[in-house]
Amino acid sequence: MTSRTEDLLAIRPNISSAKIYDTIGSEELFQNKTIRPIVKLQHDLLIVVFKNYITKHKNVFYELSLEKQLAYIDNTIHKDTKFRNAVKGMLIGQFTVEEYALYIQNSSSLNKRMMTIVKERLIDSIQVFTKTDILQAV
């Protein structure tokens, strides 16, 4: 029987571009070894959660210009505490116990890194947020 730690680490995608050197700081190391793979693993869920957020906020997002959509994503990630906490929970729930112990030592800084990465992924996936989502939800 495998442990929870082994199971969690086994399902994480490998990110070959994530830089891991002896000289990088502990926060950047945590970001590249833990946060990035977890965000990539949770990508599809994050997309669906953001689509649901758009729907719950009366689909205003779809009426915005591209520039304003990008600002909407930024605003949601940085200012909507309820949404931020839900996203943090989705990511922290994938931490091993050891990773969580590292995380709580500097959670404020690591939360900023997590939210920045999530924002970047949502922005990079902006093409999946279309008005056809409204029709699929009906």
PDB file of N, CA and C in Angstrom, residues 38-114:
ATOM      1  N   ILE A  38       1.374  21.399  -9.293  1.00  0.00           N
ATOM      2  CA  ILE A  38       0.005  21.287  -8.781  1.00  0.00           C
ATOM      3  C   ILE A  38      -0.945  22.144  -9.610  1.00  0.00           C
ATOM      4  N   VAL A  39      -0.541  23.349  -9.946  1.00  0.00           N
ATOM      5  CA  VAL A  39      -1.403  24.219 -10.771  1.00  0.00           C
ATOM      6  C   VAL A  39      -1.631  23.564 -12.132  1.00  0.00           C
ATOM      7  N   LYS A  40      -0.595  22.967 -12.688  1.00  0.00           N
ATOM      8  CA  LYS A  40      -0.757  22.286 -13.978  1.00  0.00           C
ATOM      9  C   LYS A  40      -1.709  21.096 -13.838  1.00  0.00           C
ATOM     10  N   LEU A  41      -1.567  20.340 -12.766  1.00  0.00           N
ATOM     11  CA  LEU A  41      -2.460  19.207 -12.508  1.00  0.00           C
ATOM     12  C   LEU A  41      -3.906  19.672 -12.365  1.00  0.00           C
ATOM     13  N   GLN A  42      -4.116  20.792 -11.706  1.00  0.00           N
ATOM     14  CA  GLN A  42      -5.455  21.294 -11.421  1.00  0.00           C
ATOM     15  C   GLN A  42      -5.990  22.232 -12.507  1.00  0.00           C
ATOM     16  N   HIS A  43      -5.265  22.367 -13.600  1.00  0.00           N
ATOM     17  CA  HIS A  43      -5.630  23.330 -14.648  1.00  0.00           C
ATOM     18  C   HIS A  43      -7.086  23.188 -15.106  1.00  0.00           C
ATOM     19  N   ASP A  44      -7.501  21.999 -15.471  1.00  0.00           N
ATOM     20  CA  ASP A  44      -8.872  21.818 -15.975  1.00  0.00           C
ATOM     21  C   ASP A  44      -9.911  22.220 -14.930  1.00  0.00           C
ATOM     22  N   LEU A  45      -9.644  21.880 -13.686  1.00  0.00           N
ATOM     23  CA  LEU A  45     -10.559  22.267 -12.607  1.00  0.00           C
ATOM     24  C   LEU A  45     -10.587  23.780 -12.437  1.00  0.00           C
ATOM     25  N   LEU A  46      -9.433  24.417 -12.499  1.00  0.00           N
ATOM     26  CA  LEU A  46      -9.376  25.879 -12.372  1.00  0.00           C
ATOM     27  C   LEU A  46     -10.170  26.564 -13.481  1.00  0.00           C
ATOM     28  N   ILE A  47     -10.103  26.021 -14.689  1.00  0.00           N
ATOM     29  CA  ILE A  47     -10.867  26.574 -15.818  1.00  0.00           C
ATOM     30  C   ILE A  47     -12.365  26.477 -15.536  1.00  0.00           C
ATOM     31  N   VAL A  48     -12.811  25.321 -15.106  1.00  0.00           N
ATOM     32  CA  VAL A  48     -14.239  25.115 -14.826  1.00  0.00           C
ATOM     33  C   VAL A  48     -14.690  26.001 -13.672  1.00  0.00           C
ATOM     34  N   VAL A  49     -13.872  26.143 -12.665  1.00  0.00           N
ATOM     35  CA  VAL A  49     -14.209  26.987 -11.517  1.00  0.00           C
ATOM     36  C   VAL A  49     -14.337  28.448 -11.953  1.00  0.00           C
ATOM     37  N   PHE A  50     -13.426  28.904 -12.815  1.00  0.00           N
ATOM     38  CA  PHE A  50     -13.526  30.287 -13.283  1.00  0.00           C
ATOM     39  C   PHE A  50     -14.749  30.473 -14.183  1.00  0.00           C
ATOM     40  N   LYS A  51     -15.060  29.489 -15.023  1.00  0.00           N
ATOM     41  CA  LYS A  51     -16.272  29.579 -15.843  1.00  0.00           C
ATOM     42  C   LYS A  51     -17.507  29.684 -14.952  1.00  0.00           C
ATOM     43  N   ASN A  52     -17.520  28.918 -13.874  1.00  0.00           N
ATOM     44  CA  ASN A  52     -18.633  28.982 -12.936  1.00  0.00           C
ATOM     45  C   ASN A  52     -18.695  30.364 -12.272  1.00  0.00           C
ATOM     46  N   TYR A  53     -17.557  30.919 -11.943  1.00  0.00           N
ATOM     47  CA  TYR A  53     -17.487  32.266 -11.370  1.00  0.00           C
ATOM     48  C   TYR A  53     -18.103  33.281 -12.339  1.00  0.00           C
ATOM     49  N   ILE A  54     -17.747  33.173 -13.613  1.00  0.00           N
ATOM     50  CA  ILE A  54     -18.294  34.073 -14.635  1.00  0.00           C
ATOM     51  C   ILE A  54     -19.815  33.953 -14.664  1.00  0.00           C
ATOM     52  N   THR A  55     -20.316  32.726 -14.665  1.00  0.00           N
ATOM     53  CA  THR A  55     -21.754  32.484 -14.706  1.00  0.00           C
ATOM     54  C   THR A  55     -22.448  33.077 -13.483  1.00  0.00           C
ATOM     55  N   LYS A  56     -21.866  32.864 -12.317  1.00  0.00           N
ATOM     56  CA  LYS A  56     -22.473  33.375 -11.083  1.00  0.00           C
ATOM     57  C   LYS A  56     -22.459  34.896 -11.024  1.00  0.00           C
ATOM     58  N   HIS A  57     -21.615  35.509 -11.833  1.00  0.00           N
ATOM     59  CA  HIS A  57     -21.560  36.974 -11.884  1.00  0.00           C
ATOM     60  C   HIS A  57     -22.200  37.497 -13.178  1.00  0.00           C
ATOM     61  N   LYS A  58     -23.268  36.826 -13.592  1.00  0.00           N
ATOM     62  CA  LYS A  58     -24.163  37.255 -14.670  1.00  0.00           C
ATOM     63  C   LYS A  58     -23.511  37.361 -16.048  1.00  0.00           C
ATOM     64  N   ASN A  59     -22.447  36.580 -16.265  1.00  0.00           N
ATOM     65  CA  ASN A  59     -21.792  36.495 -17.577  1.00  0.00           C
ATOM     66  C   ASN A  59     -21.299  37.837 -18.113  1.00  0.00           C
ATOM     67  N   VAL A  60     -21.083  38.800 -17.253  1.00  0.00           N
ATOM     68  CA  VAL A  60     -20.587  40.118 -17.663  1.00  0.00           C
ATOM     69  C   VAL A  60     -19.258  39.980 -18.403  1.00  0.00           C
ATOM     70  N   PHE A  61     -18.459  39.028 -17.992  1.00  0.00           N
ATOM     71  CA  PHE A  61     -17.134  38.799 -18.576  1.00  0.00           C
ATOM     72  C   PHE A  61     -17.197  38.710 -20.097  1.00  0.00           C
ATOM     73  N   TYR A  62     -18.205  38.024 -20.624  1.00  0.00           N
ATOM     74  CA  TYR A  62     -18.306  37.784 -22.064  1.00  0.00           C
ATOM     75  C   TYR A  62     -18.580  39.052 -22.874  1.00  0.00           C
ATOM     76  N   GLU A  63     -19.088  40.082 -22.233  1.00  0.00           N
ATOM     77  CA  GLU A  63     -19.397  41.322 -22.922  1.00  0.00           C
ATOM     78  C   GLU A  63     -18.215  42.295 -22.948  1.00  0.00           C
ATOM     79  N   LEU A  64     -17.139  41.940 -22.267  1.00  0.00           N
ATOM     80  CA  LEU A  64     -15.989  42.826 -22.141  1.00  0.00           C
ATOM     81  C   LEU A  64     -15.021  42.676 -23.304  1.00  0.00           C
ATOM     82  N   SER A  65     -14.262  43.723 -23.554  1.00  0.00           N
ATOM     83  CA  SER A  65     -13.185  43.651 -24.542  1.00  0.00           C
ATOM     84  C   SER A  65     -12.091  42.742 -23.977  1.00  0.00           C
ATOM     85  N   LEU A  66     -11.194  42.315 -24.826  1.00  0.00           N
ATOM     86  CA  LEU A  66     -10.102  41.445 -24.382  1.00  0.00           C
ATOM     87  C   LEU A  66      -9.310  42.091 -23.256  1.00  0.00           C
ATOM     88  N   GLU A  67      -8.993  43.364 -23.420  1.00  0.00           N
ATOM     89  CA  GLU A  67      -8.226  44.082 -22.389  1.00  0.00           C
ATOM     90  C   GLU A  67      -8.965  44.072 -21.049  1.00  0.00           C
ATOM     91  N   LYS A  68     -10.267  44.287 -21.095  1.00  0.00           N
ATOM     92  CA  LYS A  68     -11.051  44.304 -19.860  1.00  0.00           C
ATOM     93  C   LYS A  68     -11.247  42.900 -19.299  1.00  0.00           C
ATOM     94  N   GLN A  69     -11.273  41.888 -20.157  1.00  0.00           N
ATOM     95  CA  GLN A  69     -11.329  40.507 -19.671  1.00  0.00           C
ATOM     96  C   GLN A  69     -10.068  40.172 -18.876  1.00  0.00           C
ATOM     97  N   LEU A  70      -8.924  40.617 -19.385  1.00  0.00           N
ATOM     98  CA  LEU A  70      -7.662  40.387 -18.681  1.00  0.00           C
ATOM     99  C   LEU A  70      -7.681  41.086 -17.316  1.00  0.00           C
ATOM    100  N   ALA A  71      -8.206  42.299 -17.282  1.00  0.00           N
ATOM    101  CA  ALA A  71      -8.321  43.032 -16.017  1.00  0.00           C
ATOM    102  C   ALA A  71      -9.308  42.335 -15.081  1.00  0.00           C
ATOM    103  N   TYR A  72     -10.369  41.779 -15.631  1.00  0.00           N
ATOM    104  CA  TYR A  72     -11.378  41.050 -14.853  1.00  0.00           C
ATOM    105  C   TYR A  72     -10.734  39.847 -14.167  1.00  0.00           C
ATOM    106  N   ILE A  73      -9.924  39.102 -14.918  1.00  0.00           N
ATOM    107  CA  ILE A  73      -9.225  37.942 -14.348  1.00  0.00           C
ATOM    108  C   ILE A  73      -8.303  38.414 -13.223  1.00  0.00           C
ATOM    109  N   ASP A  74      -7.528  39.451 -13.483  1.00  0.00           N
ATOM    110  CA  ASP A  74      -6.610  39.983 -12.478  1.00  0.00           C
ATOM    111  C   ASP A  74      -7.370  40.421 -11.232  1.00  0.00           C
ATOM    112  N   ASN A  75      -8.442  41.143 -11.418  1.00  0.00           N
ATOM    113  CA  ASN A  75      -9.245  41.629 -10.304  1.00  0.00           C
ATOM    114  C   ASN A  75      -9.835  40.467  -9.502  1.00  0.00           C
ATOM    115  N   THR A  76     -10.336  39.467 -10.193  1.00  0.00           N
ATOM    116  CA  THR A  76     -10.924  38.315  -9.518  1.00  0.00           C
ATOM    117  C   THR A  76      -9.879  37.605  -8.659  1.00  0.00           C
ATOM    118  N   ILE A  77      -8.723  37.363  -9.234  1.00  0.00           N
ATOM    119  CA  ILE A  77      -7.655  36.649  -8.530  1.00  0.00           C
ATOM    120  C   ILE A  77      -7.149  37.449  -7.333  1.00  0.00           C
ATOM    121  N   HIS A  78      -7.009  38.751  -7.494  1.00  0.00           N
ATOM    122  CA  HIS A  78      -6.381  39.545  -6.442  1.00  0.00           C
ATOM    123  C   HIS A  78      -7.345  40.181  -5.442  1.00  0.00           C
ATOM    124  N   LYS A  79      -8.611  40.334  -5.809  1.00  0.00           N
ATOM    125  CA  LYS A  79      -9.506  41.080  -4.921  1.00  0.00           C
ATOM    126  C   LYS A  79     -10.686  40.273  -4.375  1.00  0.00           C
ATOM    127  N   ASP A  80     -11.062  39.187  -5.035  1.00  0.00           N
ATOM    128  CA  ASP A  80     -12.205  38.408  -4.556  1.00  0.00           C
ATOM    129  C   ASP A  80     -11.705  37.349  -3.565  1.00  0.00           C
ATOM    130  N   THR A  81     -11.814  37.675  -2.296  1.00  0.00           N
ATOM    131  CA  THR A  81     -11.276  36.815  -1.238  1.00  0.00           C
ATOM    132  C   THR A  81     -11.886  35.418  -1.264  1.00  0.00           C
ATOM    133  N   LYS A  82     -13.171  35.337  -1.496  1.00  0.00           N
ATOM    134  CA  LYS A  82     -13.840  34.034  -1.515  1.00  0.00           C
ATOM    135  C   LYS A  82     -13.280  33.164  -2.650  1.00  0.00           C
ATOM    136  N   PHE A  83     -13.116  33.747  -3.827  1.00  0.00           N
ATOM    137  CA  PHE A  83     -12.559  33.008  -4.960  1.00  0.00           C
ATOM    138  C   PHE A  83     -11.114  32.612  -4.672  1.00  0.00           C
ATOM    139  N   ARG A  84     -10.324  33.552  -4.165  1.00  0.00           N
ATOM    140  CA  ARG A  84      -8.916  33.261  -3.821  1.00  0.00           C
ATOM    141  C   ARG A  84      -8.821  32.086  -2.850  1.00  0.00           C
ATOM    142  N   ASN A  85      -9.650  32.127  -1.815  1.00  0.00           N
ATOM    143  CA  ASN A  85      -9.595  31.064  -0.815  1.00  0.00           C
ATOM    144  C   ASN A  85      -9.993  29.711  -1.397  1.00  0.00           C
ATOM    145  N   ALA A  86     -10.957  29.705  -2.293  1.00  0.00           N
ATOM    146  CA  ALA A  86     -11.352  28.457  -2.948  1.00  0.00           C
ATOM    147  C   ALA A  86     -10.196  27.904  -3.784  1.00  0.00           C
ATOM    148  N   VAL A  87      -9.539  28.781  -4.525  1.00  0.00           N
ATOM    149  CA  VAL A  87      -8.403  28.359  -5.360  1.00  0.00           C
ATOM    150  C   VAL A  87      -7.256  27.870  -4.480  1.00  0.00           C
ATOM    151  N   LYS A  88      -6.958  28.614  -3.423  1.00  0.00           N
ATOM    152  CA  LYS A  88      -5.892  28.179  -2.509  1.00  0.00           C
ATOM    153  C   LYS A  88      -6.196  26.803  -1.946  1.00  0.00           C
ATOM    154  N   GLY A  89      -7.447  26.566  -1.592  1.00  0.00           N
ATOM    155  CA  GLY A  89      -7.844  25.259  -1.057  1.00  0.00           C
ATOM    156  C   GLY A  89      -7.629  24.134  -2.056  1.00  0.00           C
ATOM    157  N   MET A  90      -7.930  24.415  -3.338  1.00  0.00           N
ATOM    158  CA  MET A  90      -7.723  23.402  -4.386  1.00  0.00           C
ATOM    159  C   MET A  90      -6.247  23.057  -4.527  1.00  0.00           C
ATOM    160  N   LEU A  91      -5.391  24.027  -4.321  1.00  0.00           N
ATOM    161  CA  LEU A  91      -3.953  23.805  -4.471  1.00  0.00           C
ATOM    162  C   LEU A  91      -3.347  23.220  -3.196  1.00  0.00           C
ATOM    163  N   ILE A  92      -3.666  23.796  -2.058  1.00  0.00           N
ATOM    164  CA  ILE A  92      -3.102  23.323  -0.792  1.00  0.00           C
ATOM    165  C   ILE A  92      -3.548  21.882  -0.506  1.00  0.00           C
ATOM    166  N   GLY A  93      -4.733  21.524  -0.937  1.00  0.00           N
ATOM    167  CA  GLY A  93      -5.219  20.158  -0.759  1.00  0.00           C
ATOM    168  C   GLY A  93      -4.381  19.117  -1.477  1.00  0.00           C
ATOM    169  N   GLN A  94      -3.553  19.559  -2.415  1.00  0.00           N
ATOM    170  CA  GLN A  94      -2.667  18.654  -3.146  1.00  0.00           C
ATOM    171  C   GLN A  94      -1.256  18.623  -2.553  1.00  0.00           C
ATOM    172  N   PHE A  95      -1.013  19.390  -1.491  1.00  0.00           N
ATOM    173  CA  PHE A  95       0.300  19.379  -0.836  1.00  0.00           C
ATOM    174  C   PHE A  95       0.472  18.087  -0.049  1.00  0.00           C
ATOM    175  N   THR A  96       1.706  17.642   0.042  1.00  0.00           N
ATOM    176  CA  THR A  96       2.028  16.574   0.991  1.00  0.00           C
ATOM    177  C   THR A  96       2.098  17.220   2.373  1.00  0.00           C
ATOM    178  N   VAL A  97       2.132  16.423   3.404  1.00  0.00           N
ATOM    179  CA  VAL A  97       2.248  16.959   4.763  1.00  0.00           C
ATOM    180  C   VAL A  97       3.549  17.734   4.908  1.00  0.00           C
ATOM    181  N   GLU A  98       4.611  17.221   4.331  1.00  0.00           N
ATOM    182  CA  GLU A  98       5.909  17.894   4.394  1.00  0.00           C
ATOM    183  C   GLU A  98       5.876  19.235   3.654  1.00  0.00           C
ATOM    184  N   GLU A  99       5.236  19.262   2.499  1.00  0.00           N
ATOM    185  CA  GLU A  99       5.113  20.508   1.743  1.00  0.00           C
ATOM    186  C   GLU A  99       4.276  21.527   2.511  1.00  0.00           C
ATOM    187  N   TYR A 100       3.236  21.053   3.162  1.00  0.00           N
ATOM    188  CA  TYR A 100       2.398  21.961   3.944  1.00  0.00           C
ATOM    189  C   TYR A 100       3.207  22.588   5.081  1.00  0.00           C
ATOM    190  N   ALA A 101       4.072  21.798   5.701  1.00  0.00           N
ATOM    191  CA  ALA A 101       4.926  22.327   6.775  1.00  0.00           C
ATOM    192  C   ALA A 101       5.837  23.431   6.243  1.00  0.00           C
ATOM    193  N   LEU A 102       6.352  23.268   5.036  1.00  0.00           N
ATOM    194  CA  LEU A 102       7.164  24.322   4.410  1.00  0.00           C
ATOM    195  C   LEU A 102       6.303  25.529   4.054  1.00  0.00           C
ATOM    196  N   TYR A 103       5.118  25.259   3.528  1.00  0.00           N
ATOM    197  CA  TYR A 103       4.197  26.322   3.104  1.00  0.00           C
ATOM    198  C   TYR A 103       3.835  27.251   4.260  1.00  0.00           C
ATOM    199  N   ILE A 104       3.511  26.698   5.413  1.00  0.00           N
ATOM    200  CA  ILE A 104       3.042  27.545   6.526  1.00  0.00           C
ATOM    201  C   ILE A 104       4.148  28.429   7.094  1.00  0.00           C
ATOM    202  N   GLN A 105       5.398  28.117   6.783  1.00  0.00           N
ATOM    203  CA  GLN A 105       6.497  28.966   7.244  1.00  0.00           C
ATOM    204  C   GLN A 105       6.505  30.323   6.538  1.00  0.00           C
ATOM    205  N   ASN A 106       5.991  30.352   5.311  1.00  0.00           N
ATOM    206  CA  ASN A 106       5.965  31.612   4.567  1.00  0.00           C
ATOM    207  C   ASN A 106       4.740  31.659   3.658  1.00  0.00           C
ATOM    208  N   SER A 107       3.588  31.419   4.235  1.00  0.00           N
ATOM    209  CA  SER A 107       2.360  31.287   3.444  1.00  0.00           C
ATOM    210  C   SER A 107       1.992  32.564   2.692  1.00  0.00           C
ATOM    211  N   SER A 108       2.230  33.722   3.258  1.00  0.00           N
ATOM    212  CA  SER A 108       1.844  34.960   2.598  1.00  0.00           C
ATOM    213  C   SER A 108       2.554  35.122   1.255  1.00  0.00           C
ATOM    214  N   SER A 109       3.853  34.960   1.254  1.00  0.00           N
ATOM    215  CA  SER A 109       4.629  35.087   0.018  1.00  0.00           C
ATOM    216  C   SER A 109       4.280  33.974  -0.971  1.00  0.00           C
ATOM    217  N   LEU A 110       4.101  32.764  -0.467  1.00  0.00           N
ATOM    218  CA  LEU A 110       3.777  31.646  -1.349  1.00  0.00           C
ATOM    219  C   LEU A 110       2.365  31.773  -1.917  1.00  0.00           C
ATOM    220  N   ASN A 111       1.449  32.356  -1.146  1.00  0.00           N
ATOM    221  CA  ASN A 111       0.103  32.613  -1.674  1.00  0.00           C
ATOM    222  C   ASN A 111       0.159  33.566  -2.861  1.00  0.00           C
ATOM    223  N   LYS A 112       1.005  34.592  -2.760  1.00  0.00           N
ATOM    224  CA  LYS A 112       1.153  35.540  -3.871  1.00  0.00           C
ATOM    225  C   LYS A 112       1.683  34.820  -5.102  1.00  0.00           C
ATOM    226  N   ARG A 113       2.654  33.961  -4.907  1.00  0.00           N
ATOM    227  CA  ARG A 113       3.210  33.199  -6.023  1.00  0.00           C
ATOM    228  C   ARG A 113       2.141  32.284  -6.635  1.00  0.00           C
ATOM    229  N   MET A 114       1.353  31.630  -5.789  1.00  0.00           N
ATOM    230  CA  MET A 114       0.288  30.746  -6.286  1.00  0.00           C
ATOM    231  C   MET A 114      -0.716  31.519  -7.123  1.00  0.00           C
TER     232      MET A 114
END
